[in-house]
Coordinates of C-alpha atoms in Angstrom, one line a residue:
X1 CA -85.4 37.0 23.7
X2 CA -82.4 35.6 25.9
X3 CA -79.7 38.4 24.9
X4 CA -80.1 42.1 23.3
X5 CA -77.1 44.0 21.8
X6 CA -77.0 46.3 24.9
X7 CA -76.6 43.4 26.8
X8 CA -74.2 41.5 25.2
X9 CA -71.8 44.9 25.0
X10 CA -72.3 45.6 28.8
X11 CA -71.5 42.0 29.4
X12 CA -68.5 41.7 27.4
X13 CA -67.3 45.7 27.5
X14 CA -67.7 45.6 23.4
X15 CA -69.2 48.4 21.2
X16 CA -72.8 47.7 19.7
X17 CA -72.9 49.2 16.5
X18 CA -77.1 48.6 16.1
X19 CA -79.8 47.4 18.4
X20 CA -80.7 43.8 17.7
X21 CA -82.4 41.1 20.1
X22 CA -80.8 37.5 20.4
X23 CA -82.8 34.6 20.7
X24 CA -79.8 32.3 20.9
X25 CA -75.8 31.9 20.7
X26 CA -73.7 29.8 18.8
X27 CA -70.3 29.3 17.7
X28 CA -70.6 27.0 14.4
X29 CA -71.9 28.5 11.6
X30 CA -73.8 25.1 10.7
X31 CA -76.1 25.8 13.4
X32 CA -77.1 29.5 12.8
X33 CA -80.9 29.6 13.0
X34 CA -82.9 32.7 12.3
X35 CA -82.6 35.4 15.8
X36 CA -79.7 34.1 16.8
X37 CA -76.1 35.5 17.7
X38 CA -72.9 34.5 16.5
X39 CA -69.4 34.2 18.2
X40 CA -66.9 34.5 15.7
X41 CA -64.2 32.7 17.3
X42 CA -61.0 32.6 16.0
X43 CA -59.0 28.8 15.9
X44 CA -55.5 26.9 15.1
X45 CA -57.5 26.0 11.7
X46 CA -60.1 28.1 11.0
X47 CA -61.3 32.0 11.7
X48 CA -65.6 32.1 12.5
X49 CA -65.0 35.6 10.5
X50 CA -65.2 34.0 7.5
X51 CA -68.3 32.6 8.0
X52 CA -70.3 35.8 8.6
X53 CA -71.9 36.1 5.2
X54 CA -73.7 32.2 5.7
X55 CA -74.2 33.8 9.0
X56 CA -76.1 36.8 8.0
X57 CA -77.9 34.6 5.6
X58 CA -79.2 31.9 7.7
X59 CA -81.0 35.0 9.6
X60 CA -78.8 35.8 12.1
X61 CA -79.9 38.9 14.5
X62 CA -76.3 39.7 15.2
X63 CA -72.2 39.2 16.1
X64 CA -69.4 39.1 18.4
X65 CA -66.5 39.9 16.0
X66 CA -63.2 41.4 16.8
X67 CA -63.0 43.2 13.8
X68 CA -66.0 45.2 11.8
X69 CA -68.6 44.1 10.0
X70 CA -71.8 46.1 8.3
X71 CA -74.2 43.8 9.9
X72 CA -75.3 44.4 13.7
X73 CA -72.4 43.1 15.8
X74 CA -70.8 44.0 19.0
X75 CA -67.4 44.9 18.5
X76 CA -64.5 43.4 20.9
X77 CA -60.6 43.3 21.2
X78 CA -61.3 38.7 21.7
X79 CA -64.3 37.2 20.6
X80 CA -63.3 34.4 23.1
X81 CA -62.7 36.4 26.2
X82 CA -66.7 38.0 25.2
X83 CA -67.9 34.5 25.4
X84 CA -66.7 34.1 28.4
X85 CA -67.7 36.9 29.5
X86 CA -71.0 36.5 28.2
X87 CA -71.1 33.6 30.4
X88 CA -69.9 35.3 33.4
X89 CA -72.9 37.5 32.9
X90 CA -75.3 34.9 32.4
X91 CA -74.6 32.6 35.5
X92 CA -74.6 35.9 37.4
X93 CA -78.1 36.9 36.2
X94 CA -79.4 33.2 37.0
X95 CA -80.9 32.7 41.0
X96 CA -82.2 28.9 40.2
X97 CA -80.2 26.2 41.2
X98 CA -77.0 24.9 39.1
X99 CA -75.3 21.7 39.2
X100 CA -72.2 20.5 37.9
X101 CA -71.6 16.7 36.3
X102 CA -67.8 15.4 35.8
X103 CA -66.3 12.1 35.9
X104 CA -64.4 9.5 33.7
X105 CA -67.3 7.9 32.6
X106 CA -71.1 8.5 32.7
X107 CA -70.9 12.4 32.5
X108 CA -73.0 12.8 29.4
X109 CA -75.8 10.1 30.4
X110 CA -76.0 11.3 33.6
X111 CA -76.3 15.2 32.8
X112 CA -79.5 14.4 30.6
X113 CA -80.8 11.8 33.3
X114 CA -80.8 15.1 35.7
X115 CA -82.4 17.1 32.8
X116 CA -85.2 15.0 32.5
X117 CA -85.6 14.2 36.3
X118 CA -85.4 17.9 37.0
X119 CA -87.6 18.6 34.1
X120 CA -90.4 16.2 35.1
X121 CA -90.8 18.1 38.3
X122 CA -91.1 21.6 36.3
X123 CA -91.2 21.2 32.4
X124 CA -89.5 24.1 30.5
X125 CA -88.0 25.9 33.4
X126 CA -84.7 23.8 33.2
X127 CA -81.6 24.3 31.0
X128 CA -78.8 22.1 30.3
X129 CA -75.5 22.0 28.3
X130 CA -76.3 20.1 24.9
X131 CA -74.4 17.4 22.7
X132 CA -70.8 16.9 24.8
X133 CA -70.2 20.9 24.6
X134 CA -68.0 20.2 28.2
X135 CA -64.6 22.0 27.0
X136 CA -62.9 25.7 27.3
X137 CA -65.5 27.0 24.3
X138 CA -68.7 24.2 25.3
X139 CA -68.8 25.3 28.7
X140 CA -69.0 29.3 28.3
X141 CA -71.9 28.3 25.0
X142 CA -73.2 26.3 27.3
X143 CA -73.5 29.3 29.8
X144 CA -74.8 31.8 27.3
X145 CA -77.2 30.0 25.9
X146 CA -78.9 30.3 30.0
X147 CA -82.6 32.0 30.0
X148 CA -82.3 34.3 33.3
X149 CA -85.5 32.6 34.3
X150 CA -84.5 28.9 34.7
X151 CA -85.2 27.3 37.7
X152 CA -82.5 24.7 37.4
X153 CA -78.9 24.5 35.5
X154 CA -77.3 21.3 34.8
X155 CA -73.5 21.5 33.1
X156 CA -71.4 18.8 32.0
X157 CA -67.8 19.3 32.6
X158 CA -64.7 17.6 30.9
X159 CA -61.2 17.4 31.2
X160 CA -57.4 15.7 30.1
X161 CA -55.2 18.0 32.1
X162 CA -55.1 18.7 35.5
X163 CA -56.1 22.5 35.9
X164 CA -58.8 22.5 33.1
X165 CA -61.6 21.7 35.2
X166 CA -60.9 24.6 38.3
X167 CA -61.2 27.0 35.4
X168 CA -64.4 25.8 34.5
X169 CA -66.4 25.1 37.4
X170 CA -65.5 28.7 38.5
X171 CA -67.3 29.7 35.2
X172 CA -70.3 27.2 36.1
X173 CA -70.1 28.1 40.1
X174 CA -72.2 25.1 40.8
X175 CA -74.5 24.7 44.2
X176 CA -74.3 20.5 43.4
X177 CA -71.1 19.3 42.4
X178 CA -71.1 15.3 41.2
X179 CA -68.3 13.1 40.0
X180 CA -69.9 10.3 38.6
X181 CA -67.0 7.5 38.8
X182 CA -62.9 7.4 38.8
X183 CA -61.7 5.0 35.6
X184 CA -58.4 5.0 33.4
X185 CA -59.2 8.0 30.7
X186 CA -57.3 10.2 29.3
X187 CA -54.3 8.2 31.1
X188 CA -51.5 9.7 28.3
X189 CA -51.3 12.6 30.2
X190 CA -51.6 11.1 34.0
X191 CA -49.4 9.5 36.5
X192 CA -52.3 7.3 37.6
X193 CA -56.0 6.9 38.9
X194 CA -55.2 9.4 42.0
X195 CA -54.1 11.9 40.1
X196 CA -57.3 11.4 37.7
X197 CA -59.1 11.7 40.5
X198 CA -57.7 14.7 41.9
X199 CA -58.1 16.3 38.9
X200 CA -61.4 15.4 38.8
X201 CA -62.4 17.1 42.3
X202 CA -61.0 20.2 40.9
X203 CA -65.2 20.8 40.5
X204 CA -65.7 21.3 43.8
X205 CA -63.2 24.3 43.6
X206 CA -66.2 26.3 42.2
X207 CA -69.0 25.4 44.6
X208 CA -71.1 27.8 46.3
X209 CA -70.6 28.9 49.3
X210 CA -72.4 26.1 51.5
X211 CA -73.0 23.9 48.0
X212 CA -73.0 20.0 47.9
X213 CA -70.4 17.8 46.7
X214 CA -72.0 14.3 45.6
X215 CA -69.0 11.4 45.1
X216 CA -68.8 7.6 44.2
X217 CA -68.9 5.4 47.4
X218 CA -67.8 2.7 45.5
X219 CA -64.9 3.9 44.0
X220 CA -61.7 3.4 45.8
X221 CA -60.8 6.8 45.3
X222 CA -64.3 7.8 47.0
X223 CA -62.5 8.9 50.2
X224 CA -60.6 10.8 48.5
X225 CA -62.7 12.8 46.6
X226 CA -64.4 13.5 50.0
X227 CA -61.6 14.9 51.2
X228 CA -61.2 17.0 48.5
X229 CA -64.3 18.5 48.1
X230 CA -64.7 19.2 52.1
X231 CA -62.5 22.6 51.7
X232 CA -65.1 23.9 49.5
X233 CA -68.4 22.0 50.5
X234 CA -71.0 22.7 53.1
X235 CA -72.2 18.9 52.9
X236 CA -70.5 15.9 50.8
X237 CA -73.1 12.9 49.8
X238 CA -72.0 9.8 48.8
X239 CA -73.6 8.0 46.3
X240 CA -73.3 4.1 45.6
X241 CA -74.9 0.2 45.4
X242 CA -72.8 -0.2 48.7
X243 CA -75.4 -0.1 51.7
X244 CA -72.6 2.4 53.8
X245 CA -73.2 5.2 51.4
X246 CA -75.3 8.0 52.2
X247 CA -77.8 7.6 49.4
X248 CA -77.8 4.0 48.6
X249 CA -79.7 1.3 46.6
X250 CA -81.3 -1.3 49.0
X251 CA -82.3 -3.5 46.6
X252 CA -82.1 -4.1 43.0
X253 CA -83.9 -6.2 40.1
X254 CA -84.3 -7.0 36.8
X255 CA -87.0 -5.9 35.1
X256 CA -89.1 -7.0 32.4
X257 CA -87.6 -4.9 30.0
X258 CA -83.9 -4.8 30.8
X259 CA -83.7 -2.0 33.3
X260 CA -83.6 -2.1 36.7
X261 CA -86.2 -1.5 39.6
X262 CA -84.6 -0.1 42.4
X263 CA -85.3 0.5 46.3
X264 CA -83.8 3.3 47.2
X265 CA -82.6 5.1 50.5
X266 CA -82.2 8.8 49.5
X267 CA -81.5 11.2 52.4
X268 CA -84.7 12.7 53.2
X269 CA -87.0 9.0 52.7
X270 CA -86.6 5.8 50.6
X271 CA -87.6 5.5 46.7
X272 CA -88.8 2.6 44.7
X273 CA -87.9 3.4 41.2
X274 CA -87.0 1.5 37.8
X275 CA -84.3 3.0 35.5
X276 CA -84.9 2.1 31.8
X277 CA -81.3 1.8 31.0
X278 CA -79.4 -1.8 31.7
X279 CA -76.6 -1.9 33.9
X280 CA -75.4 -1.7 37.5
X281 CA -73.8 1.3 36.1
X282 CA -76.8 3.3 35.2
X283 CA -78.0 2.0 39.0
X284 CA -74.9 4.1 40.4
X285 CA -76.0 7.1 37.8
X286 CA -79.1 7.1 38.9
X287 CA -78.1 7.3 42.4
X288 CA -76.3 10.3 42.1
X289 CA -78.9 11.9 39.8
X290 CA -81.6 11.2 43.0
X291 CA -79.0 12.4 45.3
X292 CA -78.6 16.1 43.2
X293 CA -82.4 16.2 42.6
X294 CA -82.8 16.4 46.8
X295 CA -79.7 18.7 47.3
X296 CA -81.3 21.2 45.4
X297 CA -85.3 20.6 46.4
X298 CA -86.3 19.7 43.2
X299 CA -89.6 16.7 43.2
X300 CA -87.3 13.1 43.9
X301 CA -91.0 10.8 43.2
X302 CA -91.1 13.5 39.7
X303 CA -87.9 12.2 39.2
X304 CA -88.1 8.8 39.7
X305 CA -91.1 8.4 37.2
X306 CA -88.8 10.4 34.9
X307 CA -85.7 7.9 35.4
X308 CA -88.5 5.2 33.6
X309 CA -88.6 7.2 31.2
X310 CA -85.3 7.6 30.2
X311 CA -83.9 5.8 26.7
X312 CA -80.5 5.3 25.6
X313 CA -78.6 7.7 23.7
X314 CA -77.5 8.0 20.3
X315 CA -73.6 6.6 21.5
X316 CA -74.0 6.0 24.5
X317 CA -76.8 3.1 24.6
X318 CA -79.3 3.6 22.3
X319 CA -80.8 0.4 21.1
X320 CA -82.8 -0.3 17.5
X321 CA -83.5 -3.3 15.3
X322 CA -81.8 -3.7 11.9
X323 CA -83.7 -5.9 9.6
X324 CA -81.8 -8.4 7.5
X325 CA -81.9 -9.2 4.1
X326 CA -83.3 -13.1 5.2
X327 CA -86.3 -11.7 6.8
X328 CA -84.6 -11.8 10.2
X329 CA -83.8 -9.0 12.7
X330 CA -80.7 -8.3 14.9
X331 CA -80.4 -5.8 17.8
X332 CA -77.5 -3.4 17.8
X333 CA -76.4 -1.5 21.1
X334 CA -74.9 1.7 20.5
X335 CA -71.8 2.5 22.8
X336 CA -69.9 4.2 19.7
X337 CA -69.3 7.8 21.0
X338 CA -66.3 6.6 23.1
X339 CA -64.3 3.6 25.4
X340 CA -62.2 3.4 28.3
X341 CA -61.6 0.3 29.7
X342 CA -64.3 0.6 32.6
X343 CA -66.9 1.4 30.0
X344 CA -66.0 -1.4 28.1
X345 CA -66.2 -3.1 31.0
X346 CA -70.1 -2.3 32.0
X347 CA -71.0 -2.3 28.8
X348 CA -69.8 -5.8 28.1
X349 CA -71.8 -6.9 30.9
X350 CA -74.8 -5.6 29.6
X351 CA -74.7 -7.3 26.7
X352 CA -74.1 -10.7 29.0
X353 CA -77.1 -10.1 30.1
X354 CA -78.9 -9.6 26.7
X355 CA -81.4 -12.6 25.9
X356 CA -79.7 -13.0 22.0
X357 CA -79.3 -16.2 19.9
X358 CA -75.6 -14.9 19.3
X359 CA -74.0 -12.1 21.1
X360 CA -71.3 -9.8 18.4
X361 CA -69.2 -7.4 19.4
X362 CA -67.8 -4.4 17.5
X363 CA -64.3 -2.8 19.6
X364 CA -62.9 -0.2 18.6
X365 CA -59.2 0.7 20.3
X366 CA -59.2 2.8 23.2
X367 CA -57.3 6.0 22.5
X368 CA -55.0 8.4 25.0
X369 CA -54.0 5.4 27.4
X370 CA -50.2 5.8 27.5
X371 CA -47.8 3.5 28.0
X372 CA -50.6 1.0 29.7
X373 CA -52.6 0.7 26.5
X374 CA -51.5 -3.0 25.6
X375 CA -52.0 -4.0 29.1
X376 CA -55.8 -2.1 29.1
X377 CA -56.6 -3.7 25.7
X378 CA -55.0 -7.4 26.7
X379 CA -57.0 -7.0 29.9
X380 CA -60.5 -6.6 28.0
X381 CA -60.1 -10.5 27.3
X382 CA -61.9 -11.7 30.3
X383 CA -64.6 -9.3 30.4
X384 CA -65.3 -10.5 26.2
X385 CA -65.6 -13.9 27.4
X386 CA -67.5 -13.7 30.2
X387 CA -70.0 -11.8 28.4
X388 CA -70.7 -15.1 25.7
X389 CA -69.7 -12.9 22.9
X390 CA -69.9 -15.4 19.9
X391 CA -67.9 -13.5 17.3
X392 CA -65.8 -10.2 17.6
X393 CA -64.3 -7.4 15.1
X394 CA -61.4 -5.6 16.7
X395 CA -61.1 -2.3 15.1
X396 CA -57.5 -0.2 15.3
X397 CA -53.9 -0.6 15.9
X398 CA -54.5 -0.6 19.4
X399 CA -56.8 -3.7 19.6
X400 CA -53.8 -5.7 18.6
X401 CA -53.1 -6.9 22.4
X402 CA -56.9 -8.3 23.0
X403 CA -56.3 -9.9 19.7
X404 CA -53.2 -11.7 20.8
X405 CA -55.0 -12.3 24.6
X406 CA -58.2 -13.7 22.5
X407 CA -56.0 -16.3 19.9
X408 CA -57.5 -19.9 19.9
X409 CA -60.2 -18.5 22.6
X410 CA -62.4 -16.2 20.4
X411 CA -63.8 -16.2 17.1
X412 CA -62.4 -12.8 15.9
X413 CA -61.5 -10.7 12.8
X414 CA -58.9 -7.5 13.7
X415 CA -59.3 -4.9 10.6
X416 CA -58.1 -1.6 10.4
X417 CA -60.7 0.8 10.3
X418 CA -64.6 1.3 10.5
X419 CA -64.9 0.4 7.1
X420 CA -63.7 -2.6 7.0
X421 CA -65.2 -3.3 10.7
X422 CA -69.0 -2.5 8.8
X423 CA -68.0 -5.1 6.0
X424 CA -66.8 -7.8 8.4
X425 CA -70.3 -7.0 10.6
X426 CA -72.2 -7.3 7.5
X427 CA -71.6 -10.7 6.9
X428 CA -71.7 -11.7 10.8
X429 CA -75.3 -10.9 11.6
X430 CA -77.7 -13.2 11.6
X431 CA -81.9 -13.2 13.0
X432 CA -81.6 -13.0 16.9
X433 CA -78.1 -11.2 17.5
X434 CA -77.5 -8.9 19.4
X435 CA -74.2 -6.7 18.7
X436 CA -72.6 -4.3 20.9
X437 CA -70.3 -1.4 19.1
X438 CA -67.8 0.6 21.4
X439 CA -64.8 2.3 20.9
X440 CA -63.4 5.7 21.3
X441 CA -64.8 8.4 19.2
X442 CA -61.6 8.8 16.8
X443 CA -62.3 5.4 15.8
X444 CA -65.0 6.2 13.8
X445 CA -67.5 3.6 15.1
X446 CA -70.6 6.2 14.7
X447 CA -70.5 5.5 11.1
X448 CA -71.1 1.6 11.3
X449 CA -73.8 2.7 13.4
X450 CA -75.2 5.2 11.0
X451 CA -75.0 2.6 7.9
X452 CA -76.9 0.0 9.9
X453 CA -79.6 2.3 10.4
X454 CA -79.7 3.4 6.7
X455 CA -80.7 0.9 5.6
X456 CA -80.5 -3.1 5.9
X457 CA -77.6 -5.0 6.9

């Protein structure tokens, strides 16, 4: 049981109009399961009211609605303000541990790193935001969905406008606050980096009193953030593959199987660990993932054997075979959930350091850059070549500068759209490549991924 209608209406000031017991929340009506409550929130295009009957047929135990209903509900004047409040009520009921994951890149991979580290060291006692529910509505589910009884919290937080992340983290109230890394996202609607990054240390806004701030050592906007976040922090840890930050990796290599085994100087005492993923970036994630797991006391060696552990995920570097209609097999490496140009940028070195007969690569255009796009995009040229790709498809408008940067250097097609990007790949592949797909999420890149695991290519 994780909410009952008296509950809910103290929390949110509503009117229960039965008793009922909750077992969980949601706001989409897709994912109603039998016990659980359901927010009806009210959108630019569409009203959850309307959904109710699905709601009450999928087994729902109850509502939030705003106007009434016969089934059990709690009645209130804003089904959004209740989730909030709901929220509110359900951070203030949780005395474990909670911490806090922004950052242009590496939020989402390094929010389930901490859940598994964390969760290593006391299985079933820790909760964490699902999917990339890190907006005004994921963050407050997020919340509600909180047993009273977890140990630890850990909450991804997004953001592209300044001010949208101070209203969260005062929802989370964090005692670990991380920013994973500064990069050009969301740039549309920014003067620049700094002001990304300032916007970013809005998270440390909603730190406990006495709470930890954890920033990028390596970033050049590291110093900043650390002055940022000393206002509201009772210690700030830097994280980074630079021996001057606090928690630090003192040496890193290879390992057999693509990750990386690392020696590591934590604050407390050094860890030798090996991350699964590939990448010096998932070196830096993990790094800040060990630095949270010792802010908050949780078991650093649990953690480390949990890091091992760790594979790729569905987006954001999960890896499978895709057999080919010769007999022969190629890898694809899924990055398809979303691009800025630092992403690309680590990612593309990943695959340079895939062992492949050929190395493809899928690009989809990278979406809210402003008026630096063509300059992002041209600038990606570099990075595709030093990588050995053999063969690229550019997908989008926005591609059109690394086509022009890539002429007479590149084997490459430019299409339009995903479609067209999943025909082109279709007659690329060939036994022993490996293919990397990226792109931001608008793109549509997930559904090349999807076909190539339906089925062969």
């Amino acid at each position: 049981m994780l909410w009952t209608a008296t509950e809910i209406a103290a929390a949110t000031g509503g009117t229960a109009s039965a008793g009922f017991a909750a077992t969980g929340v949601t706001f989409d009506s897709r994912e109603v399961a039998p016990g659980h409550l359901f927010v009806a929130l009210k959108g630019a295009e569409t009203d959850g009211h309307r959904f109710l009957p699905q709601v009450f047929e999928r087994g729902a135990a109850g509502a939030i609605v705003s106007q009434p209903i016969e089934q059990p509900h709690v009645l209130v004047g804003d089904t959004m303000a209740a989730l909030n409040a709901l929220a509110i009520a359900a951070r203030r009921r949780m005395h474990g541990k909670v911490i806090g994951v922004t950052g242009s890149v590496g939020k989402t991979g390094t929010k389930e790193a901490l859940f598994a580290a964390l969760d290593r060291g006391v299985p079933g006692r820790v909760h964490r935001s699902v999917k990339s529910y890190n907006n005004h509505t994921g963050v407050p589910l997020s919340l509600a969905r909180m047993d009273a009884c977890s140990r630890y919290g850990v909450f991804e937080m997004g953001m592209n406008h300044a001010g949208e992340l101070a209203a969260l983290t005062r929802l989370v109230r964090p005692h670990v606050a991380i920013i994973t890394a500064i990069a050009p996202a969301h740039t549309e609607f920014f003067s620049g980096e700094a002001a990304i990054a300032d916007a970013k240390a809005e998270i440390f806004q909603g730190l406990e009193p006495g709470g930890t701030a954890i920033v990028p050592f390596d970033s050049p906007h590291g110093a900043r953030l650390a002055a940022a976040a000393r206002p509201h922090a009772g210690q700030v840890i830097s994280f980074g593959l630079n021996p001057g930050a606090d928690v630090c990796a003192l040496e890193t290599m290879r390992s057999a199987g693509g990750g990386t085994f690392v020696t590591a100087r934590l604050m407390t005492c050094e860890l030798g660990f090996t991350i699964n993923q590939p990448g010096r970036h998932w070196v830096s994630n993990a790094l800040a993932v060990l630095a949270a797991v010792e802010a908050v006391g949780g078991d650093v060696a649990a953690a480390g054997l949990a890091l091992a552990d760790l594979d790729g995920l569905a987006g954001r570097g999960a890896r499978f075979s895709v057999p080919l209609a010769d007999g022969g097999q190629a890898l694809v490496i899924d990055e398809s959930y979303n691009a800025n140009p630092s992403s690309m940028r680590a990612t593309l070195a990943v695959l340079a350091a895939e062992p492949a007969t050929r190395r493809l690569a899928v690009l989809g255009e990278m979406r809210e850059l402003g008026r630096e796009s063509d300059a992002y995009h041209a600038g990606l040229a570099e990075p595709v070549l030093a990588a050995g790709v053999a063969g690229a498809v550019l997908v989008g408008g926005g591609m059109a500068a690394l086509a022009k940067a890539l002429e007479g250097r590149l084997d490459f097609v430019h299409v339009a759209d995903a479609a067209a990007a999943r025909a082109q790949l279709s007659s690329m592949l060939s036994d022993g490549d490996a293919v990397l797909i990226k792109g931001s999420n608008g793109v549509g890149l997930a559904a090349v991924v999807a076909a190539l695991k339906g089925g062969t290519a």
